[in-house]
Every structure is written in structure tokens, then in C-alpha cells.
Coordinates of C-alpha atoms and ligand atoms in Angstrom, one line a residue:
X55 CA 9.0 10.0 30.2
X56 CA 5.8 9.5 28.1
X57 CA 5.5 5.7 26.7
X58 CA 5.7 5.7 22.9
X59 CA 3.8 3.4 20.8
X60 CA 4.4 1.8 17.2
X61 CA 1.1 0.7 15.5
X62 CA 1.1 -0.9 12.0
X63 CA -1.8 -1.2 9.6
X64 CA -1.9 -4.3 7.3
X65 CA -4.1 -5.9 4.7
X66 CA -4.5 -6.7 1.3
X67 CA -4.5 -3.5 -1.3
X68 CA -7.9 -2.0 -1.2
X69 CA -8.7 -3.0 2.3
X70 CA -9.1 0.7 3.5
X71 CA -6.3 0.6 5.9
X72 CA -4.9 4.1 4.7
X73 CA -8.3 5.6 5.4
X74 CA -8.5 4.1 8.8
X75 CA -5.0 5.1 9.8
X76 CA -5.7 8.8 8.8
X77 CA -9.0 8.7 10.8
X78 CA -7.1 7.4 13.8
X79 CA -4.3 9.9 13.7
X80 CA -6.9 12.7 13.5
X81 CA -8.8 11.4 16.4
X82 CA -5.7 11.1 18.7
X83 CA -4.5 14.3 17.6
X84 CA -7.9 16.2 18.2
X85 CA -9.7 14.4 20.9
X86 CA -6.8 13.1 22.9
X87 CA -4.1 15.8 22.2
X88 CA -1.4 13.2 21.6
X89 CA 1.6 13.6 19.5
X90 CA 1.0 11.5 16.2
X91 CA 3.7 10.6 13.6
X92 CA 2.4 9.0 10.4
X93 CA 4.8 6.9 8.1
X94 CA 4.3 4.3 5.7
X95 CA 6.3 1.4 3.8
X96 CA 7.5 1.5 1.2
X97 CA 8.4 5.1 0.6
X98 CA 7.7 7.6 3.5
X99 CA 9.8 10.4 2.5
X100 CA 13.2 10.9 0.7
X101 CA 15.3 8.1 -0.3
X102 CA 12.3 5.8 0.7
X103 CA 10.2 7.4 -1.9
X104 CA 13.0 6.6 -4.7
X105 CA 12.6 3.0 -3.6
X106 CA 8.9 3.1 -3.8
X107 CA 9.1 4.3 -7.4
X108 CA 11.2 1.6 -8.4
X109 CA 9.1 -1.2 -6.5
X110 CA 5.7 0.3 -7.7
X111 CA 6.6 1.5 -11.1
X112 CA 9.7 -0.1 -12.7
X113 CA 8.5 -2.2 -15.8
X114 CA 11.3 -4.6 -16.5
X115 CA 12.1 -7.8 -14.8
X116 CA 12.2 -8.0 -10.9
X117 CA 13.1 -11.1 -9.0
X118 CA 11.3 -11.8 -6.0
X119 CA 14.4 -11.6 -3.9
X120 CA 15.5 -8.4 -5.4
X121 CA 11.8 -6.9 -4.7
X122 CA 12.2 -8.4 -1.0
X123 CA 15.6 -6.6 -0.4
X124 CA 14.1 -3.2 -1.8
X125 CA 11.2 -3.5 0.7
X126 CA 13.6 -4.3 3.5
X127 CA 16.1 -1.3 2.5
X128 CA 12.9 1.0 2.8
X129 CA 12.3 -0.5 5.9
X130 CA 15.6 -0.1 7.6
X131 CA 15.5 3.6 6.3
X132 CA 12.0 4.1 7.8
X133 CA 13.1 2.6 11.2
X134 CA 16.1 4.4 11.7
X135 CA 15.2 8.0 10.6
X136 CA 11.3 8.0 11.5
X137 CA 10.1 5.2 13.7
X138 CA 12.7 4.6 16.4
X139 CA 13.5 8.3 17.0
X140 CA 9.8 9.1 17.3
X141 CA 8.9 6.3 19.6
X142 CA 11.9 6.7 21.8
X143 CA 10.8 10.3 22.2
X144 CA 7.5 9.2 23.6
X145 CA 5.5 10.0 20.4
X146 CA 2.6 7.6 18.8
X147 CA 3.9 6.2 15.5
X148 CA 1.4 5.0 13.0
X149 CA 2.8 3.1 10.0
X150 CA 0.8 2.1 6.9
X151 CA 2.3 -1.5 6.3
X152 CA 5.5 -3.0 7.8
X153 CA 7.0 -6.3 8.5
X154 CA 3.9 -8.4 8.2
X155 CA 3.5 -7.2 4.4
X156 CA 6.6 -8.7 3.5
X157 CA 5.8 -12.1 5.3
X158 CA 2.2 -11.9 3.5
X159 CA 3.2 -10.8 0.2
X160 CA 6.8 -12.0 -0.5
X161 CA 6.4 -15.2 1.7
X162 CA 2.8 -16.2 1.5
X163 CA 2.3 -14.4 -2.0
X164 CA 5.4 -15.2 -3.7
X165 CA 6.5 -18.2 -1.9
X166 CA 9.7 -17.1 -0.3
X167 CA 11.0 -18.9 2.6
X168 CA 9.3 -17.3 5.5
X169 CA 11.9 -18.0 8.3
X170 CA 14.0 -16.2 6.2
X171 CA 12.0 -13.3 5.9
X172 CA 11.5 -13.1 9.6
X173 CA 15.2 -13.0 9.9
X174 CA 15.8 -10.4 7.5
X175 CA 12.7 -8.2 9.1
X176 CA 14.6 -8.6 12.4
X177 CA 17.7 -7.0 10.8
X178 CA 15.9 -4.3 9.1
X179 CA 14.0 -3.1 12.1
X180 CA 16.8 -3.7 14.7
X181 CA 14.3 -6.0 16.4
X182 CA 11.8 -3.2 17.0
X183 CA 8.4 -4.8 17.1
X184 CA 5.0 -3.1 16.8
X185 CA 3.0 -2.8 20.0
X186 CA -0.1 -3.3 18.1
X187 CA -0.9 -4.4 14.4
X188 CA -4.2 -4.1 13.0
X189 CA -5.0 -6.3 10.0
X190 CA -8.1 -5.1 7.8
X191 CA -9.4 -8.3 6.5
X192 CA -11.7 -8.4 3.4
X193 CA -12.5 -10.6 0.6
X194 CA -10.6 -10.3 -2.5
X195 CA -13.4 -9.6 -4.9
X196 CA -14.3 -6.6 -3.0
X197 CA -10.7 -5.5 -2.3
X198 CA -10.2 -5.8 -6.1
X199 CA -13.2 -3.7 -7.0
X200 CA -12.1 -1.0 -4.7
X201 CA -8.7 -0.9 -6.2
X202 CA -10.1 -0.6 -9.6
X203 CA -8.5 -0.5 -13.1
X204 CA -5.6 1.9 -12.4
X205 CA -3.0 -0.7 -10.9
X206 CA 0.6 -0.4 -9.8
X207 CA 3.2 -3.3 -10.3
X208 CA 2.0 -5.2 -7.2
X209 CA -1.6 -4.8 -7.7
X210 CA -1.5 -6.4 -11.2
X211 CA -1.0 -9.8 -9.5
X212 CA -4.0 -12.3 -9.8
X213 CA -6.9 -13.3 -7.5
X214 CA -4.9 -16.4 -6.6
X215 CA -2.1 -14.4 -5.3
X216 CA -4.3 -12.2 -3.4
X217 CA -6.0 -14.9 -1.9
X218 CA -2.6 -16.4 -0.5
X219 CA -1.7 -12.9 1.0
X220 CA -5.0 -12.6 2.7
X221 CA -4.6 -16.1 4.2
X222 CA -1.0 -15.4 5.2
X223 CA -2.3 -12.4 7.2
X224 CA -4.8 -14.5 9.0
X225 CA -2.3 -17.2 9.6
X226 CA 0.0 -14.5 11.0
X227 CA -2.9 -13.3 13.4
X228 CA -3.6 -16.8 14.6
X229 CA 0.2 -17.2 15.4
X230 CA 0.6 -13.9 17.2
X231 CA -2.9 -13.1 18.8
X232 CA -1.6 -10.6 21.4
X233 CA 0.1 -8.2 18.9
X234 CA -2.0 -8.9 15.6
X235 CA -5.6 -8.1 15.8
X236 CA -8.2 -8.8 12.9
X237 CA -10.7 -6.2 12.0
X238 CA -13.7 -7.1 9.6
X239 CA -13.1 -4.3 6.8
X240 CA -16.2 -5.0 4.8
X241 CA -18.4 -2.8 7.0
X242 CA -19.1 1.1 7.2
X243 CA -15.9 3.1 7.7
X244 CA -17.4 4.5 11.0
X245 CA -18.0 1.2 12.5
X246 CA -14.5 0.0 11.7
X247 CA -13.1 3.3 13.0
X248 CA -14.8 2.6 16.3
X249 CA -12.9 -1.0 16.6
X250 CA -9.9 0.7 15.8
X251 CA -10.1 3.2 18.7
X252 CA -11.1 0.5 21.0
X253 CA -7.9 -1.6 20.1
X254 CA -5.9 1.6 20.8
X255 CA -7.7 2.1 24.1
X256 CA -6.9 -1.6 25.2
X257 CA -3.1 -0.7 24.7
X258 CA -1.2 -1.0 28.1
Ligands
TYD40 P1 0.9 0.9 -1.8 O1 0.4 2.0 -2.9 O2 1.4 1.6 -0.6 O3 -0.4 0.1 -1.5 P2 -1.5 0.1 -0.3 O4 -2.1 1.6 -0.5 O5 -2.3 -1.0 -0.6 O6 -0.7 0.0 1.0 O7 1.6 0.0 -2.4 C1 2.4 -0.8 -1.5 C2 2.4 -2.5 -2.3 O8 3.6 -3.0 -2.0 C3 1.2 -3.1 -2.0 O9 0.7 -4.0 -3.2 C4 1.9 -4.1 -1.1 C5 3.3 -4.2 -1.4 N1 4.4 -4.7 -0.4 C6 4.8 -5.8 -0.4 O10 4.6 -6.8 -1.5 N2 5.8 -6.1 0.5 C7 6.1 -5.2 1.5 O11 7.1 -5.5 2.4 C8 5.3 -4.1 1.5 C9 5.6 -3.0 2.5 C10 4.5 -3.7 0.5

């Protein structure tokens, strides 16, 4: 049977990872004739979309702990209904945000305990680990300019929060260099795409 791959795309809001994921998906389908599944967290489809709605648009009080569990609930649904079946069938699954988002945003950003988040992530994912994670790194001023004025609940956090999230991603990459690769995202889209293809080609 063909080997499936699970690849995750990470970075602060406005880093351009969604564009890069789409470009890689098109390239793998058109140039390599591979079967690619695209998903995202939060809210790939169905129940996940309902959870996404709450996470991004609810305008009342949301505790950090509750927020974390909602992201994890969506992750469990994504893993069980989309990621695991596809990877086990030998497909390539590209996922826009995954476990590292929770460590970076709720851990480094909101200050929740990182060991506890790791434990909860392991439960939500049934210990499935990405074969490759690409962090699109960009300074916060540029990322905030890209997000613009139309912000969702998460994007209304301040510069300090996003600097902690960015530092969190860079620490994660330092701690797990085999899985997590950092790409400089403050460059032209085509140059970044070439780096992404190279990282894909380096997978065993
Ligand atoms: P989304 O519109 O998908 O943002 P982006 O296009 O930048 O990926 O919104 C997802 C938001 O949720 C984003 O601000 C990051 C945040 N988030 C967390 O805080 N924790 C998580 O575990 C995940 C998956 C996302």
C-alpha cells in the first residue's frame, strides 16, 4: 500500500500559510498526480464548522480553558473523520493549523500549562503526529497589516500576544527540528512555494 502523509501548516494570523497550502495541494495534484486531502482547524466541515463559529464569533466571555477544549473537540473530530481515514488509505493530508497552534496560542499566548496542553493534544489526536510541520515565520507588524481591520475574536489580541505566539512557534521548532521546519514568510509567494516543495521532496 502507498504511504500516506500528514503535513501541517502553522504560523501567526496573516503569515500566508493558507495560500501556501493551496499552492502545494495544486502542485501535488497537477504535477505529481497525487491524491491530496485539504483540511483545517478549527472547522473543516459539519460539526467542526459549528465549533469554529463559536470560537471565532462568540462575543460573550470565553475562558481560556473553555477555548482550549473547543479547539481540542474540533481537533478530535478532524482527526477521527478526516485525517486518520485518509492517511491510512495512503493519501496526503494537508492541514491548515493543528496541535502546534494550541501550544503556541493557548500555551505561549494565553499562558496555559504547556505540559497539560501536550497531554490533551495527545488524547485529541490519538497520538497521530504530523510527518512534517511547516511554520511560516513573519514579524508581527507585517502579519497584522495583512490581517487588516476586519478581525475575528482571536485576531483582536494585541501585538504582545502575537509576539508570544510567534516566539512559541520558534521555540517549538527548536525543540523538534526533525518535524518542524521554519520558512521565512516575508518573501514573495513563489519563493516560499519553492521552499515548501523542497521540504515535501525531502520527506522519506
Ligand atoms: P482562522 O481564520 O482559521 O485563522 P488563520 O486563517 O490565520 O488560520 O482562525 C483560527 C484562529 O484560531 C487563529 O487566530 C488561530 C486560532 N487558534 C488557536 O488559538 N488555537 C488552536 O488550537 C487553533 C487550531 C487555532
